[in-house]
Every structure is written in structure tokens, then in C-alpha cells.
Amino acid sequence: MSSQEHYGSRFPYRLLVGVVTVVIFFLEAPLVILVIQSFTAESYLAFPPPSYGVRWYKEVLTSEDWLNSISLSLIIATIVTPLSLIFGTMAAFALDRGPKKLKNGLQAIMISPMVLPHIVLGLGLFKMALELDIDDSMLAYIPAHLTITIPFVIISVGASLQTFEVTLEEAARSLGASRFWAVWHITLPIIRPGLVAGAIFSFIISFDEFIITFFLTTFQRTLPIEMFSTLMYQVRPSIAAVSTLTLAVTAFLTAMLMLRGQITSGNKVIK
Amino acid sequence: MSSVELKSIVKKYGAVTAVASIDLSVESGEFVTLLGPSGCGKTTTLRMVAGFIRPTSGQLYVGGSNMDGVPPHKRKVGLVFQNYALFPHMSVQKNIEFGLKMQNTPFEERKDKIIDALDLVKLRHLEHRMPSELSGGQQQRVALARALVIRPDVLLLDEPFGALDKQLRDHMRIELRELQQKLKISTLFVTHDQDEALSMSDRIVVMSEGQVSQIGSPVEIYEKPKTRFVTDFIGRSNILSGKIETEKSNKTCLNAEGLKLPNVSKTSHKSESILVMIRPECVLLKKPNSKNKITNYKNTAKILSIIYLGSIIQYKIKVNNGPALIVTESNVGYSDPKKFSLGDTAEIIIPENAIYLIPG
Amino acid sequence: MSLNSDQNYGALWLLTPTVLLYLATFLFPLILLGVLSFAKFEASITTLGFYFDNYIKIFSDGITLKIFFQTVRLSIYITFWCLILGYPVALLMRSCSPKIKMILLFCVVSPLLTSIIVRNVAWLLILGRSGMINDTLIQWELISKPLPLMYNEFGVILAVVHVYLSFMVLPLFGALSSINSSIEEAASSLGAPFWRVFLSITLPLSLPGIMAGCTLVFILSMGVYLTPVIMGGNFILTLPMLITESVREQYDWPYASAMALMLLLAIGFMVVLSSGLQRLVSRR
Ligand SMILES: Nc1ncnc2c1ncn2[C@@H]1O[C@H](COP(=O)(O)OP(=O)(O)O)[C@@H](O)[C@H]1O
Ligand SMILES: [Mg+2]
């Protein structure tokens, strides 16, 4: 509170608040409008809708195309998330516990898929999948999605490991726990916020992934691809309903992410 | 049989030598302290015993068996860290239970042992608290209970009281020593605090730059330091360089930078330079012209400064034609704290047994 | 911790699964593209070899280079607007109360977790020919025919800025919060007005964050495919669109590969440039 007034003496605080309010409005308003429009009872999109209803949700949830794509996306994300968590956590441990002088270089390599344009990655993977004749299948989707989700796990778990007190693990080992059990009983429970964050990132990124999967599929359709092709054909209220459903899933997971972080950190301080 | 034995243990990190050939042993039930300034290799030594660092060379025995290649969890050592290292997600009881679980102790036995351990450190009532709900002293006692409950061959403690305030530190010192004597557990204790070392140990190992400077009982270390380093590091002392001289009466005497002292060395080799140590608390200050029959060596000095420290009064004095000395006098009720004021002249008396010649 | 740095090369085996995966999904595919980019594509037949045809085509057909520079130009605009909109947010996040900071952080982080396509749909419903804005304006009889709010650069830039703003704010916030505010206090206590303090202290000290954010947003913008397609229709062509089209419609792998490598090269150039600048700034 005091810092507000403090800063006010050096910068026109009101102006800053005004500008930021506009930016936040710019960020959030479209999504709010989208959600409201999805509840239209009409056969067209308008804002505000002349009448409200869940007509389009019913349509989406009874349409075979939508349901198929939703379940494909859910299946992929559900397979990718635990694998990504395992691979990424192992890598994060290697970076944290390995030789210090190699850490920065190795870390840069391990998270490099993040800065590689997905269009290039998708193109390369598509060619590879064609050569191996695994395109349009899980064998192609899963490794592809893992490649882009693992860096997020490495980053979030790595951040947790950095604040982890290694003496705790040593204490456990001196008490008779092997290295594995020390990590299992002590380290992993303590870095859980990082693990949860990594898992949620993995799930959402896999669930939302478009361009790489777009290359790899021919007949199968994940939810983003189904949305894209519907969109290219016609903008109908069902697309708003599907978008809102997706938004609800990701909002739920994001809320979990924030809540988990608070619960675990609050636990230590208060309880 | 020694509980812990180190034979020519060396640890090098590339070009850095953290520990340069250490030999030491902890006998069964003994309390041994590694004492030395920060960076002298105490932690490294302790962690080699615990098994977290592999020695570059040398032999290490715990409970009589060679520890080469034995991982930490297979060594029977109890470890207590400065930052307590309590598992933050486990209650006091679960923390203590952890080691027992790792040993596959049956449930009933575990319960009894946890209660015993809690009683030992007087924390029975806090069994279900989380570590974050405990004070520093309580946390350290839980850490102690957790290390002791597995009945280790040796208890290792690395500056365990470093994070506590002075009063608590003094208290924990006594408590740990009592506990150790009650359980007769062999203990290797690391500290840079000489008071801690002197008050708790059976034997002290003074370390400097990765090497052992002296091993001995607290009394030996304090009263008969073997090197200048040990003398400097332990307690406050006046260190003077001295020479043997012959007096008119044909007797030999010790001239320490102008301060005439009786020749306590049994030799009479002249002009041999010697290091003379005089502990501040051994020097007596008298009003001039007061009668004394203790020694013929009369030295007078001027009071340069007086510091009142409560239980003691510390003077800095300048001996006439001689060196400056630190002298302390205990503040016993009947002596007048204002015996001297700045600039006063005092007569100083140094008993023969207060003069110690450093061999090194 | 120094305690733990006892030559732990053993820990590196934990990298094996990820490294093996990356070899298969990352390194080999890139090598494949590299090889293909030197192949020849004639009459729908790809001949492997060492031909420069594709690269020559990029520089000589007049259209590829134009689209490349259009992509660069769009990316620069996007980066610029992200900076302009993101800086005030980072500035406020640094100086506001913890509660407001949490709210702002949520607003900034949540887009990272929301589907890009969903956000594009949202803009579509607002900016489209019969979207919210045009509908309302026509209803109020302020305009007679729809304004061209999308299927042009404006719509594409707006929607991409919306997607990538977070990537700008986070590094900016990091850089700003590492500035010791007593430096600014000292300056203003010496009588400097707020804008002098901002221009001579806050802004220069946040330069590393500005460069990190700009580099990130620029790189991401160069590779963006979905948003230009949805918001630009076929009116705004970018390099990623061209790449996708050559593969999916013409099966011209060699040409697409060459363009992909060109994109990589441009991004690599940006990274090198930015890290060079970073070093220059931090050495001052
Ligand atoms: N992992 C390491 N790498 C390099 N040098 C180290 C390492 N650990 C300790 N040292 C060096 O070894 C010496 C002894 O350290 P330490 O045992 O921690 O001292 P103490 O505990 O007595 O303060 C120090 O000079 C320290 O710099
Ligand atoms: Mg130490």
C-alpha cells in the first residue's frame, strides 16, 4: 500500500493504472464476450444475444464429430502428460545435480524446442512420420507433443529444485534411505508444486497444440483441428460453445495451478 | 575398537586441497570436536565420514569396517545439520519415524522408539506439530532425536547450534553433552566456536588449512597449545617473543620483549628466541608498593584502557620498557572495580606457572 | 550448492530418455529438412542431391522474398505493440500492492494457458464482417457498410499481440523488479521529475528485459501460422503459410524445406544479434 503512494511521487500513478486497465480489458474482454455469445439461443451469433440458452452446447455434446475430436485430444493429452512429467523431471534432476559447469549449456539444449518455430518442427516431424509410415497415428502425435511439452516440465520442476534444500535429501540418506527412496519420500513431495505446474502445462499445451498435429494428421482430427476446419467453413454458434468448453477446461486447470501453489506454500508457513 | 577412524584421509577438488591428510579417531562413547576457522575443512571431513564425499585417498572406518564404497544409507551414522534439515512436509513424529521405517522396524517397536526419542529430547508434547511450528531450539532437538532414534554407531554434528541465539546455544550445549554421556554415543562434533569445543569435548582436534594442528583434551589444548596457531585460535592470549639472558647475579632469566620473567625453560641456551604465552587471566595487577612475596621479578605497567565486561574487567597495559599486554581480572564482589583508572601505574605479577613456552 | 558439486557426471544418465526423444523428433527431422532443401523438385518428383535450385528460387522468384519481408515487417509491428502495451503492465506490477500484483499476474499468465484458436475465435466474433463491432455500429446507423476490421494487417497484428503479450510482460517484469528502487528514489530526491527518472534510470536499467521480451516475441511471431490464417484470410501471406501450402497442396518438400531453413536462419540471426546486444549492454 505504502509503495503505491511512494511510487506515485515519481510517476503519474493514475495514468499508469488507466493504461493498464485498458490493456487488461483488451486481454480479457474478448474472452468474456465469447463466453456470453456462446449462450445464444438463436441460430446466429450476435452480441448481446437476443435470447439465451444452452442449445449450442447440446448440439456440440451430441455431435459425433465434436465428440470424436474432443476425446482424441483428451486421450493424447492424457498419455502425453505423465510421460512428459517423467521425462522432464528426470532431465531437470540431471541438470540440477549434474556438473555445474555443464548446466547452462545443457539446459539451453534441453529447452531448445521452445524457441524452434513449431512450423519447422511440424514440417520435419511430418516428413519423418511419412518416411516411417506412422503419420495420422498416436505413434506420431505422442512423441511430437512430448517434444514441445517436456521443456515446460524441465523449467517448472527445475525452478522447484533450485529452491530445494539438498541437505534434506542427505538427511534422509543418513537415516538409511537409498538415493531413490530419499528422492521419492522427501524431494518429490516437497517439489510437488513444480511437478503439478509441469503436468498442467503439459496437459494444456498438448490439448491446444495445433500446427504440428495439423501436419501429422490426414483423417483424424484433434479438437483444435476440428475447430479450425469448422471455422474455415463457417462461423457458427457451435464454435463459440466449443471454445467456451475448452476455456472452461483450461481455466479449471489454471485455477488448480494457482490454488495448488498457494495451498502448498501456505501449508509451510501457517500450518 | 574405535567408532570412527580416519587414516591419512585426503580430499582434493582439482587444484584445491580441502583436507590434507588427516588422522584421527573417535573412541567408543567419546565426544570429539573438530575445531577450526571457517574453510579449514571441517565440513568436508565430516561429510566424508557420512559418505557424501568420497576421499581422494586414505582409509576410513566406521564401527570397525572399512567404508570404501559404502553408500551413506548403509553407514550407521546419525547426522545433524546446522539448518536442522527437518522434512517440512512431515510432522515431528513422522520425521523421527522416517529412519525406523527405512530400517523396516515393525510398527509396535517404532511407536515405542519414537516415544523414547521424544522423551529423550523432552518434546513428547509436540509430537504432532509440523517443523514450521517449532522454535529453532525445538527443531534442533527434533533433528537430534531423529538422528539418535536409529541407534547410529556415531553421531555427526556440523555446527548444529550455529543458527541459534547465544542463550539457547549455551543451553543446548549442556543438553547435548548430558544426552551424549547418558547414551554413551560416540560423537564427532564440528564447530568454529572454541567455547563450545572447550565445554563439551572429551578431545578436541584443532584444524587449520586442511591439517590437524593439535589433538588433545580441552585442558591440554587451552593450557599447552603446541603451535602458535592453536595459541592464537584458542582463547585470548599474549604472545611475546623471548630470549634467555644472564643477570648480574649470574642467574638466567627470560626477557620477553623487555618484560623480565623467571626462566621457566629448563635450558639456559642463550639468545635462542622462544615464543612466550601468557594468558590474560593469569596476570595479577597490584597497586604499586603493595607488599608481594611471590616473585623477585618486579615489573610495573601503565593502564592504557579499561573495558568493563560484567563478569570480568579487561585491561590493556603497557609494561615499562616492555610490551603491551591484555590482562583480565574477574569481577568478584569484594574487589573494587574502580581500583585503577586510566593512566595509573600498576605493579604486575606473573606467576611462574602462568608462563608457557610455545614449542612450535 | 558447493557441497554437492563433487563431479556428479553420474546424474547425467537421467537425460537419456529426453535426449533419445529429441534425437528422433528434433535432430533427425531437422537434418532431414536440411538434406531435402538441397534436393530438386521437378514434375512432382523429388530428386535428392546437392542442388541450389530452391535457394535460388527463394531469392529470384520475386514473391518468396517479398513474403519473407512481409513476415519480418509484421513481426516487428507485433513486437513493437507488445512492448508498448506490455511495459505499463510490467511497470504497474512492480509497484502495486501484492494483491493487485496477483490479479495482474493472473491476467498475464492465463493467456499462456488459453488455446490460441479460442482467442482467435473471440476476435473473429468481435471484428468480423458481422461481428460485434460492425453489428453495433450498423445498428446505431453510424456506418452503412461493415468496416474492414479483419482480413487485413490490422486484424492479424491485433490478434497476434493478444496472444503474445504475456511473453513480453514476463521478462519485462523480471528486469524491472530486479532494479533497486532506491536508485530511482535517489534520483527523484535530487530533484529529477518523474519522466527524467524514467528515461534516465528505469528505462535503461530495464533494457535487458526489453531485449529478452522483444527477441522472444519476434521469434514467436516469425513462426506463427494459425492466427494469420484465421484473422487474415488469404489476404495476408506469411512465410509459415507459404511453407504449409507448398507441402500440403503442392507436395514440394524441397522448396518448403529451404524456406523452413531460411526461417530458422532468420531466427538464429535474431538470437545471435540479441545476445550480442545483451552482452554490450551488460558490459557498460
Ligand atoms: N565442492 C567443492 N569444490 C571446491 N572446493 C571446495 C568444495 N567444498 C569445499 N571446498 C573447499 O574446501 C575447503 C574446506 O571447506 P569446508 O570443509 O566446507 O570448510 P569448513 O567446514 O571448515 O568451513 C574450503 O577452502 C572450500 O573452499
Ligand atoms: Mg562448514
PDB file of C-alpha atoms in Angstrom, chain A residues 80 83-84 87 109-116 118 121-122 125 140-154 205-206 209 212, chain C residues 18-27 29:
ATOM      1  CA  VAL A  80       1.404 -37.150 -23.000  1.00  0.00           C
ATOM      2  CA  LEU A  83       5.250 -39.256 -19.924  1.00  0.00           C
ATOM      3  CA  SER A  84       6.226 -35.626 -20.197  1.00  0.00           C
ATOM      4  CA  PHE A  87      10.989 -37.426 -18.922  1.00  0.00           C
ATOM      5  CA  ILE A 109      19.825 -27.660 -25.389  1.00  0.00           C
ATOM      6  CA  MET A 110      17.109 -29.357 -23.359  1.00  0.00           C
ATOM      7  CA  ILE A 111      14.652 -26.480 -23.669  1.00  0.00           C
ATOM      8  CA  SER A 112      15.554 -25.552 -27.238  1.00  0.00           C
ATOM      9  CA  PRO A 113      12.320 -26.975 -28.748  1.00  0.00           C
ATOM     10  CA  MET A 114      10.653 -23.966 -27.119  1.00  0.00           C
ATOM     11  CA  VAL A 115      12.323 -21.449 -29.401  1.00  0.00           C
ATOM     12  CA  LEU A 116      12.220 -23.592 -32.515  1.00  0.00           C
ATOM     13  CA  HIS A 118       6.595 -25.137 -34.372  1.00  0.00           C
ATOM     14  CA  LEU A 121       9.284 -28.760 -36.107  1.00  0.00           C
ATOM     15  CA  GLY A 122       5.953 -29.848 -37.581  1.00  0.00           C
ATOM     16  CA  LEU A 125       8.193 -34.410 -37.993  1.00  0.00           C
ATOM     17  CA  ALA A 140       3.465 -39.727 -34.339  1.00  0.00           C
ATOM     18  CA  TYR A 141       1.358 -37.462 -32.098  1.00  0.00           C
ATOM     19  CA  ILE A 142       2.732 -38.574 -28.752  1.00  0.00           C
ATOM     20  CA  PRO A 143       6.471 -38.067 -29.402  1.00  0.00           C
ATOM     21  CA  ALA A 144       5.696 -34.809 -31.207  1.00  0.00           C
ATOM     22  CA  HIS A 145       3.687 -33.429 -28.321  1.00  0.00           C
ATOM     23  CA  LEU A 146       6.286 -34.643 -25.809  1.00  0.00           C
ATOM     24  CA  THR A 147       8.943 -32.668 -27.614  1.00  0.00           C
ATOM     25  CA  ILE A 148       7.122 -29.403 -27.017  1.00  0.00           C
ATOM     26  CA  THR A 149       5.812 -30.158 -23.510  1.00  0.00           C
ATOM     27  CA  ILE A 150       8.990 -31.512 -21.898  1.00  0.00           C
ATOM     28  CA  PRO A 151      10.773 -28.113 -21.870  1.00  0.00           C
ATOM     29  CA  PHE A 152       7.966 -26.695 -19.730  1.00  0.00           C
ATOM     30  CA  VAL A 153       8.343 -29.531 -17.224  1.00  0.00           C
ATOM     31  CA  ILE A 154      12.115 -29.019 -17.159  1.00  0.00           C
ATOM     32  CA  ILE A 205      -0.127 -27.433 -24.320  1.00  0.00           C
ATOM     33  CA  SER A 206      -0.859 -30.875 -25.692  1.00  0.00           C
ATOM     34  CA  GLU A 209      -1.496 -27.964 -29.926  1.00  0.00           C
ATOM     35  CA  ILE A 212       2.367 -29.861 -35.551  1.00  0.00           C
TER      36      ILE A 212
ATOM     37  CA  THR C  18      14.734 -36.972 -23.288  1.00  0.00           C
ATOM     38  CA  VAL C  19      17.900 -36.931 -25.364  1.00  0.00           C
ATOM     39  CA  LEU C  20      16.829 -40.040 -27.259  1.00  0.00           C
ATOM     40  CA  LEU C  21      13.418 -38.492 -27.862  1.00  0.00           C
ATOM     41  CA  TYR C  22      14.955 -35.243 -29.082  1.00  0.00           C
ATOM     42  CA  LEU C  23      17.230 -37.137 -31.440  1.00  0.00           C
ATOM     43  CA  ALA C  24      14.203 -38.740 -33.051  1.00  0.00           C
ATOM     44  CA  THR C  25      11.791 -35.834 -33.027  1.00  0.00           C
ATOM     45  CA  PHE C  26      14.072 -32.890 -33.270  1.00  0.00           C
ATOM     46  CA  LEU C  27      17.534 -33.543 -34.607  1.00  0.00           C
ATOM     47  CA  PRO C  29      13.802 -34.215 -38.689  1.00  0.00           C
TER      48      PRO C  29
END
